[in-house]
Short mmCIF file of C-alpha atoms in Angstrom, two decimals:
data_model
loop_
_atom_site.label_atom_id
_atom_site.label_comp_id
_atom_site.label_asym_id
_atom_site.label_seq_id
_atom_site.Cartn_x
_atom_site.Cartn_y
_atom_site.Cartn_z
CA MET A 892 -9.37 -27.65 0.07
CA THR A 893 -11.72 -26.56 2.85
CA HIS A 894 -11.86 -22.84 3.94
CA THR A 895 -13.79 -21.04 6.46
CA PRO A 896 -16.26 -18.89 4.76
CA GLY A 897 -15.59 -15.23 5.35
CA GLY A 898 -18.97 -13.77 4.17
CA GLY A 899 -19.74 -11.30 1.51
CA ARG A 900 -19.59 -7.46 1.43
CA ALA A 901 -22.75 -7.17 3.50
CA GLU A 902 -21.49 -9.38 6.30
CA GLN A 903 -18.09 -7.43 6.24
CA ALA A 904 -19.89 -4.02 6.44
CA VAL A 905 -21.78 -5.35 9.52
CA ARG A 906 -18.66 -6.55 11.11
CA ILE A 907 -16.79 -3.27 10.55
CA ALA A 908 -19.74 -1.34 11.89
CA ALA A 909 -20.08 -3.44 14.97
CA THR A 910 -16.32 -3.08 15.79
CA PRO A 911 -15.28 0.60 16.40
CA TRP A 912 -11.85 1.68 15.06
CA TYR A 913 -10.56 2.22 18.57
CA ARG A 914 -11.29 -1.46 19.48
CA GLN A 915 -9.33 -2.85 16.54
CA LEU A 916 -6.12 -4.57 17.66
CA TYR A 917 -3.67 -2.88 15.28
CA VAL A 918 -4.93 0.64 16.21
CA GLN A 919 -4.56 -0.25 19.96
CA VAL A 920 -0.90 -1.57 19.25
CA LEU A 921 -0.12 1.60 17.15
CA VAL A 922 -1.38 3.88 19.94
CA ALA A 923 0.60 1.88 22.60
CA ILE A 924 3.83 2.26 20.46
CA VAL A 925 3.46 5.97 20.28
CA ILE A 926 2.94 6.22 24.02
CA GLY A 927 5.92 4.04 24.67
CA VAL A 928 8.16 6.26 22.40
CA VAL A 929 6.90 9.49 24.28
CA LEU A 930 7.51 7.79 27.68
CA GLY A 931 10.98 6.67 26.67
CA TRP A 932 11.97 10.06 25.28
CA ARG A 933 10.57 12.22 28.17
CA TRP A 934 10.98 10.03 31.17
CA PRO A 935 13.61 7.33 30.46
CA ASP A 936 14.03 5.99 33.96
CA LEU A 937 10.27 5.25 34.19
CA ALA A 938 10.26 3.74 30.67
CA THR A 939 13.08 1.49 31.52
CA ALA A 940 11.08 0.16 34.36
CA MET A 941 8.41 -0.97 31.86
CA GLU A 942 10.56 -3.82 30.61
CA PRO A 943 8.93 -6.62 32.49
CA ILE A 944 5.51 -5.68 30.71
CA GLY A 945 7.11 -6.27 27.35
CA THR A 946 9.16 -9.38 28.36
CA THR A 947 6.16 -11.00 30.00
CA PHE A 948 3.96 -10.65 26.97
CA ILE A 949 6.69 -12.09 24.74
CA THR A 950 7.19 -14.94 27.11
CA ALA A 951 3.65 -15.77 27.08
CA MET A 952 3.68 -15.80 23.35
CA LYS A 953 6.83 -17.96 23.08
CA MET A 954 5.10 -20.41 25.58
CA LEU A 955 2.58 -21.30 22.76
CA ILE A 956 4.92 -21.20 19.75
CA GLY A 957 6.19 -24.60 20.28
CA PRO A 958 2.89 -26.39 20.68
CA ILE A 959 1.36 -24.46 17.71
CA VAL A 960 4.25 -25.33 15.47
CA PHE A 961 4.19 -28.95 16.68
CA LEU A 962 0.37 -29.39 16.31
CA THR A 963 0.10 -27.54 12.95
CA VAL A 964 2.97 -29.47 11.34
CA ILE A 965 1.55 -32.83 12.43
CA GLY A 966 -1.96 -31.74 11.13
CA GLY A 967 -0.69 -30.63 7.86
CA ILE A 968 1.16 -33.88 7.38
CA ALA A 969 -1.53 -36.05 8.52
CA GLY A 970 -4.06 -34.25 6.24
CA VAL A 971 -2.10 -34.98 3.04
CA ALA A 972 -3.34 -38.06 1.06
CA ASP A 973 0.17 -38.84 -0.41
CA LEU A 974 3.23 -38.52 1.78
CA ARG A 975 5.31 -37.86 -1.38
CA LYS A 976 3.57 -34.51 -1.53
CA VAL A 977 5.10 -33.48 1.94
CA GLY A 978 8.54 -34.39 0.56
CA ARG A 979 8.00 -32.34 -2.53
CA THR A 980 6.69 -29.34 -0.46
CA GLY A 981 9.57 -29.63 1.82
CA VAL A 982 12.24 -29.72 -1.03
CA LYS A 983 10.70 -26.85 -2.86
CA ALA A 984 10.61 -24.83 0.30
CA LEU A 985 14.14 -25.32 1.14
CA VAL A 986 15.23 -24.53 -2.55
CA TYR A 987 13.25 -21.30 -2.28
CA PHE A 988 14.61 -20.54 1.13
CA GLN A 989 18.11 -20.81 -0.07
CA ALA A 990 17.62 -18.72 -3.10
CA GLY A 991 15.87 -16.07 -1.11
CA THR A 992 18.62 -15.99 1.46
CA LEU A 993 21.30 -15.73 -1.20
CA VAL A 994 19.41 -12.79 -2.87
CA ALA A 995 19.00 -11.13 0.55
CA LEU A 996 22.64 -11.41 1.19
CA LEU A 997 23.71 -10.13 -2.19
CA THR A 998 21.31 -7.11 -1.61
CA GLY A 999 22.98 -6.08 1.64
CA LEU A 1000 26.38 -6.68 0.12
CA VAL A 1001 25.73 -4.34 -2.85
CA ALA A 1002 24.28 -1.68 -0.62
CA ILE A 1003 27.11 -1.39 1.74
CA ASN A 1004 29.66 -1.56 -1.22
CA LEU A 1005 27.88 1.35 -3.01
CA PHE A 1006 27.55 3.76 -0.05
CA ARG A 1007 30.71 2.46 2.02
CA LEU A 1008 29.45 4.03 5.33
CA GLY A 1009 32.41 2.49 7.30
CA ASP A 1010 35.06 4.27 5.39
CA GLY A 1011 36.65 7.05 7.61
CA VAL A 1012 35.86 5.46 10.92
CA HIS A 1013 39.32 3.93 11.43
CA ALA A 1014 38.29 1.85 14.48
CA ASP A 1015 41.11 -0.03 16.18
CA PRO A 1016 40.02 -3.44 16.98
CA ALA A 1017 42.45 -3.78 19.77
CA ALA A 1018 41.01 -0.75 21.56
CA LEU A 1019 37.32 -2.18 21.36
CA ARG A 1020 36.29 -3.53 24.65
CA THR A 1021 33.35 -5.83 24.96
CA SER A 1022 31.13 -6.08 27.94
CA GLY A 1023 27.60 -7.17 29.23
CA ASP A 1024 25.36 -8.91 26.60
CA ALA A 1025 27.66 -8.11 23.85
CA SER A 1026 30.49 -10.14 25.44
CA ARG A 1027 28.20 -13.02 26.04
CA TYR A 1028 26.98 -13.10 22.41
CA ILE A 1029 30.53 -12.86 21.03
CA SER A 1030 31.61 -15.81 23.30
CA GLU A 1031 28.64 -17.87 22.03
CA GLY A 1032 29.32 -16.97 18.50
CA GLU A 1033 32.99 -17.89 18.63
CA HIS A 1034 32.07 -21.35 19.85
CA GLN A 1035 29.45 -21.87 17.14
CA HIS A 1036 30.54 -23.49 13.93
CA TRP A 1037 28.86 -23.19 10.46
CA TRP A 1038 27.58 -26.76 10.45
CA GLN A 1039 26.20 -26.67 14.10
CA PHE A 1040 22.60 -26.02 13.00
CA LEU A 1041 22.64 -29.38 11.29
CA THR A 1042 23.99 -31.44 14.15
CA THR A 1043 21.80 -30.05 16.75
CA ILE A 1044 18.54 -30.41 14.84
CA VAL A 1045 17.98 -33.77 16.74
CA PRO A 1046 17.01 -33.09 20.42
CA ASP A 1047 18.31 -35.20 23.31
CA SER A 1048 14.78 -35.45 24.78
CA PHE A 1049 11.19 -35.13 23.55
CA PHE A 1050 10.33 -32.21 25.86
CA GLY A 1051 13.57 -30.46 25.62
CA PRO A 1052 12.84 -28.43 22.48
CA PHE A 1053 9.56 -27.17 24.01
CA VAL A 1054 11.34 -26.14 27.24
CA GLU A 1055 14.28 -24.48 25.45
CA GLY A 1056 12.12 -22.93 22.61
CA ASN A 1057 14.20 -24.52 19.91
CA ILE A 1058 11.91 -24.32 16.88
CA LEU A 1059 14.07 -26.20 14.67
CA GLN A 1060 14.03 -29.22 16.81
CA VAL A 1061 10.33 -28.93 17.42
CA ILE A 1062 9.83 -29.01 13.58
CA PHE A 1063 11.98 -32.17 13.44
CA LEU A 1064 9.89 -33.87 16.06
CA ALA A 1065 6.65 -32.79 14.43
CA VAL A 1066 7.69 -34.04 10.92
CA VAL A 1067 8.78 -37.51 12.34
CA PHE A 1068 5.59 -37.73 14.39
CA GLY A 1069 3.42 -36.66 11.56
CA ILE A 1070 4.82 -39.01 9.20
CA ALA A 1071 4.37 -41.84 11.66
CA VAL A 1072 0.81 -41.00 12.33
CA LYS A 1073 0.13 -41.06 8.57
CA LEU A 1074 1.81 -44.34 8.07
CA VAL A 1075 -0.09 -46.23 10.80
CA GLY A 1076 -3.39 -45.67 8.82
CA GLN A 1077 -6.64 -45.90 10.72
CA THR A 1078 -4.82 -46.28 13.93
CA GLY A 1079 -3.62 -42.78 13.60
CA GLU A 1080 -7.02 -41.23 12.73
CA PRO A 1081 -7.90 -40.59 16.38
CA VAL A 1082 -4.57 -38.93 16.92
CA THR A 1083 -5.22 -36.66 13.83
CA ALA A 1084 -8.60 -35.73 15.32
CA ALA A 1085 -7.17 -35.09 18.80
CA VAL A 1086 -4.45 -32.89 17.16
CA GLY A 1087 -7.18 -30.73 15.41
CA ARG A 1088 -9.02 -30.38 18.66
CA LEU A 1089 -5.88 -29.47 20.52
CA THR A 1090 -4.98 -26.95 17.84
CA GLU A 1091 -8.40 -25.17 18.41
CA VAL A 1092 -7.83 -24.91 22.07
CA VAL A 1093 -4.24 -23.68 21.73
CA PHE A 1094 -5.50 -20.96 19.35
CA LYS A 1095 -8.21 -20.08 21.80
CA VAL A 1096 -5.55 -19.63 24.50
CA LEU A 1097 -3.55 -17.42 22.05
CA SER A 1098 -6.58 -15.19 21.51
CA PHE A 1099 -6.70 -14.48 25.24
CA ILE A 1100 -2.97 -13.61 25.34
CA MET A 1101 -3.35 -11.33 22.12
CA LYS A 1102 -5.67 -9.16 23.99
CA ALA A 1103 -2.63 -8.01 25.99
CA ALA A 1104 -0.63 -7.21 22.83
CA PRO A 1105 -0.98 -3.38 23.29
CA LEU A 1106 0.49 -3.73 26.72
CA GLY A 1107 3.37 -5.84 25.40
CA ALA A 1108 4.20 -3.39 22.57
CA PHE A 1109 4.05 -0.41 25.13
CA GLY A 1110 6.37 -2.16 27.49
CA ALA A 1111 8.87 -3.23 24.77
CA MET A 1112 9.07 0.18 22.99
CA SER A 1113 9.23 2.11 26.30
CA TYR A 1114 12.27 0.11 27.38
CA ALA A 1115 13.92 0.38 24.03
CA ILE A 1116 13.67 4.19 23.90
CA GLY A 1117 14.36 4.75 27.56
CA LYS A 1118 17.40 2.38 27.64
CA PHE A 1119 19.16 3.36 24.43
CA GLY A 1120 17.69 6.76 23.88
CA LEU A 1121 16.93 8.58 20.69
CA SER A 1122 20.44 9.97 20.66
CA THR A 1123 21.51 6.51 19.74
CA LEU A 1124 19.46 6.66 16.50
CA THR A 1125 21.60 9.81 15.44
CA SER A 1126 24.97 8.43 16.27
CA LEU A 1127 24.84 5.75 13.50
CA GLY A 1128 21.77 7.09 11.75
CA SER A 1129 23.08 6.67 8.23
CA LEU A 1130 23.76 2.89 8.84
CA ILE A 1131 20.07 2.62 10.24
CA VAL A 1132 18.73 4.48 7.20
CA LEU A 1133 20.72 2.43 4.78
CA PHE A 1134 19.44 -0.82 6.42
CA TYR A 1135 15.89 0.28 6.45
CA VAL A 1136 15.80 1.51 2.79
CA THR A 1137 17.71 -1.65 1.58
CA SER A 1138 15.15 -3.75 3.33
CA ALA A 1139 12.17 -1.87 2.07
CA LEU A 1140 13.49 -2.11 -1.52
CA PHE A 1141 14.06 -5.86 -1.10
CA VAL A 1142 10.49 -6.46 0.12
CA VAL A 1143 8.77 -4.22 -2.38
CA VAL A 1144 10.83 -4.73 -5.44
CA LEU A 1145 12.24 -8.30 -5.09
CA LEU A 1146 9.53 -10.00 -2.91
CA GLY A 1147 6.85 -7.95 -4.53
CA GLY A 1148 8.14 -8.74 -8.00
CA VAL A 1149 8.09 -12.48 -7.32
CA LEU A 1150 4.71 -12.22 -5.77
CA ALA A 1151 3.30 -10.35 -8.79
CA LEU A 1152 4.98 -12.28 -11.49
CA TYR A 1153 4.54 -15.74 -10.35
CA VAL A 1154 1.79 -15.80 -7.77
CA ARG A 1155 -0.13 -12.87 -9.40
CA LEU A 1156 -0.90 -11.21 -6.07
CA ASN A 1157 -0.14 -7.55 -5.01
CA ILE A 1158 2.41 -6.94 -2.24
CA PHE A 1159 0.68 -3.78 -1.05
CA GLN A 1160 -2.64 -5.60 -0.58
CA LEU A 1161 -0.59 -8.22 1.43
CA PHE A 1162 0.67 -5.31 3.58
CA ARG A 1163 -2.88 -4.26 4.31
CA TYR A 1164 -3.95 -7.77 5.03
CA PHE A 1165 -1.26 -8.34 7.74
CA LYS A 1166 -1.50 -4.95 9.27
CA GLU A 1167 -2.26 -6.24 12.74
CA GLU A 1168 0.95 -8.50 12.62
CA PHE A 1169 2.99 -5.54 11.24
CA TRP A 1170 2.32 -3.32 14.26
CA LEU A 1171 2.69 -6.15 16.66
CA ILE A 1172 6.17 -6.89 15.24
CA LEU A 1173 7.13 -3.23 15.27
CA GLY A 1174 6.20 -2.84 18.91
CA THR A 1175 7.82 -6.07 20.21
CA SER A 1176 10.89 -6.21 17.80
CA THR A 1177 10.36 -10.05 17.29
CA ALA A 1178 8.40 -11.97 14.57
CA GLU A 1179 7.48 -14.85 16.89
CA PRO A 1180 4.21 -13.26 18.30
CA ALA A 1181 2.94 -12.95 14.70
CA LEU A 1182 3.59 -16.53 13.68
CA PRO A 1183 0.15 -17.92 14.71
CA GLY A 1184 -1.54 -15.08 13.00
CA LEU A 1185 0.46 -15.50 9.77
CA MET A 1186 -0.53 -19.20 9.61
CA ARG A 1187 -4.09 -18.56 10.21
CA LYS A 1188 -4.32 -15.87 7.74
CA LEU A 1189 -2.47 -17.65 4.92
CA HIS A 1190 -4.92 -20.56 5.30
CA PHE A 1191 -7.81 -18.22 5.17
CA LEU A 1192 -6.22 -16.63 2.15
CA GLY A 1193 -6.54 -19.98 0.23
CA ALA A 1194 -3.21 -21.75 0.85
CA GLU A 1195 -3.50 -25.51 1.78
CA ARG A 1196 -3.23 -26.17 5.42
CA SER A 1197 -0.46 -28.79 4.83
CA THR A 1198 1.76 -26.30 2.89
CA VAL A 1199 1.14 -23.64 5.55
CA GLY A 1200 1.77 -26.00 8.40
CA LEU A 1201 5.11 -27.08 6.82
CA VAL A 1202 6.58 -23.99 5.18
CA VAL A 1203 5.91 -21.38 7.75
CA PRO A 1204 7.33 -22.81 10.80
CA THR A 1205 10.42 -24.03 8.76
CA GLY A 1206 10.89 -20.54 7.31
CA TYR A 1207 11.21 -19.11 10.80
CA SER A 1208 14.56 -21.01 11.11
CA PHE A 1209 15.60 -21.22 7.46
CA ASN A 1210 14.05 -18.16 5.59
CA LEU A 1211 15.50 -15.19 7.45
CA ASP A 1212 15.68 -12.48 4.77
CA GLY A 1213 15.85 -9.65 7.14
CA ALA A 1214 18.71 -11.25 9.10
CA ALA A 1215 20.60 -12.15 5.88
CA ILE A 1216 20.52 -8.47 4.82
CA TYR A 1217 21.64 -7.40 8.24
CA LEU A 1218 24.53 -10.08 8.30
CA SER A 1219 26.05 -8.96 4.97
CA LEU A 1220 25.67 -5.26 5.56
CA ALA A 1221 26.86 -5.33 9.17
CA THR A 1222 30.02 -7.55 8.29
CA LEU A 1223 31.10 -5.25 5.42
CA TYR A 1224 30.47 -2.15 7.62
CA ILE A 1225 32.76 -3.66 10.35
CA ALA A 1226 35.43 -4.57 7.83
CA GLN A 1227 35.24 -0.97 6.23
CA ALA A 1228 35.39 0.55 9.72
CA THR A 1229 38.30 -1.32 11.00
CA ASP A 1230 40.11 -0.87 7.69
CA THR A 1231 40.04 -4.45 6.83
CA SER A 1232 40.24 -4.87 3.10
CA LEU A 1233 38.22 -7.64 1.51
CA SER A 1234 38.50 -8.66 -2.16
CA LEU A 1235 35.46 -9.68 -4.16
CA GLY A 1236 36.52 -13.40 -3.67
CA GLN A 1237 36.62 -12.95 0.07
CA GLN A 1238 33.25 -11.27 0.04
CA LEU A 1239 31.76 -14.10 -1.94
CA GLY A 1240 33.34 -16.53 0.54
CA LEU A 1241 31.60 -14.60 3.35
CA LEU A 1242 28.31 -15.04 1.53
CA ALA A 1243 28.88 -18.79 1.42
CA VAL A 1244 29.48 -18.91 5.19
CA MET A 1245 26.47 -16.64 5.90
CA LEU A 1246 24.13 -18.99 4.05
CA LEU A 1247 24.76 -21.45 6.79
CA THR A 1248 25.42 -19.26 9.86
CA SER A 1249 22.08 -17.37 9.26
CA LYS A 1250 20.09 -20.56 9.91
CA GLY A 1251 18.34 -21.05 13.08
CA ALA A 1252 19.08 -17.64 14.51
CA ALA A 1253 15.48 -16.83 15.03
CA GLY A 1254 13.97 -17.07 18.44
CA VAL A 1255 17.43 -17.01 20.13
CA ALA A 1256 18.22 -14.10 22.32
CA GLY A 1257 20.92 -12.12 20.49
CA GLY A 1258 20.64 -14.55 17.56
CA GLY A 1259 21.65 -11.83 14.97
CA PHE A 1260 24.79 -11.13 16.85
CA ILE A 1261 25.67 -14.75 17.62
CA ALA A 1262 25.24 -15.46 13.76
CA LEU A 1263 27.31 -12.36 13.04
CA THR A 1264 30.06 -13.36 15.47
CA ALA A 1265 30.01 -17.04 14.13
CA THR A 1266 30.42 -15.59 10.57
CA LEU A 1267 33.40 -13.43 11.55
CA SER A 1268 35.00 -16.13 13.68
CA THR A 1269 34.77 -18.67 10.85
CA VAL A 1270 36.36 -16.42 8.26
CA GLY A 1271 38.81 -14.88 10.61
CA SER A 1272 39.70 -11.92 8.39
CA VAL A 1273 37.38 -9.34 10.07
CA PRO A 1274 37.72 -8.83 13.91
CA ALA A 1275 34.89 -10.15 15.89
CA ALA A 1276 35.19 -7.42 18.42
CA GLY A 1277 34.12 -5.09 15.84
CA ILE A 1278 30.44 -5.86 16.43
CA MET A 1279 30.68 -3.34 19.37
CA LEU A 1280 30.56 -0.63 16.75
CA ILE A 1281 27.02 -1.48 15.94
CA PHE A 1282 25.88 -3.03 19.28
CA GLY A 1283 24.06 0.21 20.40
CA ILE A 1284 21.87 0.42 17.43
CA ASP A 1285 20.96 -3.22 16.99
CA LYS A 1286 17.85 -2.80 19.06
CA PHE A 1287 16.57 -0.25 16.48
CA MET A 1288 17.40 -2.65 13.60
CA SER A 1289 15.67 -5.66 14.99
CA GLU A 1290 12.20 -4.49 14.20
CA CYS A 1291 13.15 -4.08 10.48
CA ARG A 1292 14.87 -7.60 10.53
CA ALA A 1293 11.70 -9.17 12.04
CA LEU A 1294 9.29 -7.44 9.61
CA VAL A 1295 11.35 -8.51 6.53
CA ASN A 1296 11.61 -12.09 7.99
CA PHE A 1297 7.89 -12.04 8.43
CA PHE A 1298 6.88 -10.93 5.00
CA GLY A 1299 9.59 -13.07 3.36
CA ASN A 1300 7.91 -16.16 5.05
CA ALA A 1301 4.44 -14.96 3.87
CA VAL A 1302 5.67 -14.60 0.24
CA ALA A 1303 7.61 -17.90 0.39
CA THR A 1304 4.54 -19.75 1.59
CA LEU A 1305 2.38 -18.34 -1.16
CA VAL A 1306 5.10 -19.16 -3.80
CA VAL A 1307 5.47 -22.77 -2.56
CA ALA A 1308 1.68 -23.13 -2.44
CA ARG A 1309 1.40 -21.92 -6.11
CA TRP A 1310 4.19 -24.05 -7.08
CA GLU A 1311 2.44 -27.15 -5.50
CA ARG A 1312 -0.94 -26.08 -7.11
CA GLY A 1313 -2.19 -25.65 -3.47
CA LEU A 1314 -3.21 -22.04 -3.60
CA ASP A 1315 -6.89 -20.99 -4.38
CA LEU A 1316 -5.84 -17.80 -6.37
CA GLU A 1317 -9.43 -16.59 -6.93
CA ARG A 1318 -10.07 -16.77 -3.18
CA ALA A 1319 -6.75 -15.05 -2.44
CA ARG A 1320 -7.55 -12.11 -4.60
CA ALA A 1321 -11.09 -11.91 -3.18
CA VAL A 1322 -9.70 -11.96 0.36
CA LEU A 1323 -6.93 -9.24 -0.28
CA SER A 1324 -9.49 -7.07 -2.06
CA GLY A 1325 -11.93 -7.27 1.03
CA ARG A 1326 -14.60 -9.33 -0.63
CA GLU A 1327 -14.29 -12.22 1.76
CA GLY A 1328 -14.41 -10.32 5.10
CA GLU A 1329 -11.97 -10.72 7.80
CA PRO A 1330 -10.24 -13.99 8.76
CA PRO A 1331 -11.57 -15.73 11.99
CA ALA A 1332 -10.11 -14.89 15.31
CA GLN A 1333 -8.92 -18.36 15.87
CA ALA A 1334 -7.95 -21.31 13.67
CA PRO A 1335 -10.90 -23.20 12.22
CA ALA A 1336 -11.20 -26.86 12.85
CA GLN A 1337 -8.65 -28.87 10.86
CA ALA A 1338 -9.70 -30.86 7.90
CA PRO A 1339 -7.55 -32.73 5.46
CA ASP A 1340 -6.58 -30.74 2.32
CA ASP A 1341 -7.15 -33.73 0.19
CA ALA A 1342 -10.35 -34.93 1.86
CA THR A 1343 -12.53 -37.33 0.04
CA GLN A 1344 -16.08 -38.22 0.53
CA VAL A 1345 -16.22 -40.90 3.31
CA PRO A 1346 -19.37 -43.03 3.49
CA ALA A 1347 -21.32 -42.78 6.72
CA GLN A 1348 -20.69 -45.62 8.98
CA ALA A 1349 -23.59 -48.06 9.31
CA PRO A 1350 -25.57 -47.91 12.68
CA VAL A 1351 -25.01 -50.69 15.04
CA GLN A 1352 -27.98 -53.03 14.71
CA ALA A 1353 -29.56 -54.77 17.72
CA PRO A 1354 -29.57 -58.66 17.74
CA GLY A 1355 -32.31 -59.94 15.40
CA GLN A 1356 -32.99 -56.59 13.95
CA VAL A 1357 -33.34 -56.28 10.38
CA PRO A 1358 -30.88 -53.66 8.76
CA ALA A 1359 -32.55 -50.71 7.34
CA SER A 1360 -30.58 -51.13 4.06
CA ALA A 1361 -32.13 -54.67 3.69
CA VAL A 1362 -35.60 -53.34 3.44
CA GLN A 1363 -36.36 -52.71 -0.31
CA VAL A 1364 -38.48 -49.37 -0.54
CA PRO A 1365 -40.16 -49.25 -3.93
CA VAL A 1366 -39.46 -45.99 -5.89
CA GLN A 1367 -42.68 -44.13 -6.44
CA ASP A 1368 -43.60 -42.93 -9.84
CA ALA A 1369 -43.17 -39.26 -10.30
CA GLN A 1370 -46.64 -38.97 -11.77
CA ALA A 1371 -48.52 -40.68 -8.94
CA PRO A 1372 -51.84 -38.97 -8.08
CA ALA A 1373 -51.98 -36.54 -5.25
CA GLN A 1374 -54.18 -38.61 -3.16
CA ASP A 1375 -51.47 -41.43 -2.90
CA ALA A 1376 -49.11 -38.77 -1.53
CA ARG A 1377 -51.62 -37.78 0.98
CA ALA A 1378 -52.23 -41.34 1.85
CA ARG A 1379 -48.53 -42.00 2.47
CA THR A 1380 -48.47 -38.75 4.76
CA ASP A 1381 -51.35 -40.21 6.81
CA THR A 1382 -49.70 -43.58 7.20
CA ASP A 1383 -46.40 -41.88 8.33
CA LYS A 1384 -48.30 -39.96 10.96
CA ALA A 1385 -50.00 -43.05 12.16
CA LEU A 1386 -46.65 -44.82 12.62
CA ASP A 1387 -45.11 -41.87 14.41
CA THR A 1388 -47.81 -41.89 17.06
CA ARG A 1389 -47.71 -45.60 17.70
#
């Protein structure tokens, strides 16, 4: 494996000293979030007008997500010596994704059954009126089937997924393209080199956009507080608290346990390592802007580029732990609030449907609500209009969903990398403890993970010229007199001046 050197403690100390705390990105984003909350609380009308700032930043980030995923997946596949390794990595990732999603669904199910926050609401489904975005999400969800994510994975055009931002279809194209580049052999080597160079350029553009991250976080948070108000937090505060506490326990106890027992790494050190991405997600309420940083930092951490390039983008569609907790918790809350009795068998049936409807919800506006409505419509026992009971607080739960999705994908990549013996554990521990400095601001030049030493190409010989390799140079005896060495030096100088 090839990794960009991060430097030692001295280099890290110089870097920290040269960058004041107020110029660090995560500090600026945190300050922007606080200012946005205050603005939304005190001047809601002005704060609501800040929406274009947040949406413009998120749009700019989404503009690069498709190309970054496409290029990194191709680069990861093309850099693997044996294509069977790509297949093994993909199968292991999908197995882990399904297991993680099932555990997340069960976590939400257990939490809402223990506390039963919907009891006593007695909402009448017939009296619930849908309007605005909620009505549109319900309509889309009612027309979405559990198997739809499988049939729509193949795009109807090459550029369509990039235009529509369909990450699942982009991954499909990238996998097919990467395998083809690998199979054509030497013909595909220039393509692989071009992909590496394009990746560097795209990440450089990303570094430009990331400078506006504090503005994006300010605009998104101002709009959220100004539009929905802090009073919304208190109306269903118990449900929000339950979701946040359940999610925190899932990340710290379950994901942290897997990371500690299998990968032998500390989840709290991982939190510190991804602090910039944490605050960025908290401010923008979506995990997409943090995807490039996640891939770059995981590779710097010691995971093979091919594993990172395949597992992380796929996880953004298939490994949505936060969305899974939200789905099971929200579904059972709606059932309790509408006095819909569900047996244990029916609840387990809901889990089976959610395992499929939760896929591909990331990156779609209202994806959580669409998946929730699709689940309720498929089962039929819980009224879909009941999502209006939680529509007002969804915005304040989206940050937590995105954060859990993010750390779930980080842990998944490290687990799969360790499973495939593609994780430099000593380096990972050194990076997380701060002994290897900070990761580079942009992706390093791509190099195959399984790179072997390639002999240098012989220079092109002019007609009639004797190849240098054909000239036999006698090996000098190590004990030759010093005057012979001086004589050879004088001869070399004479030849140089001819």
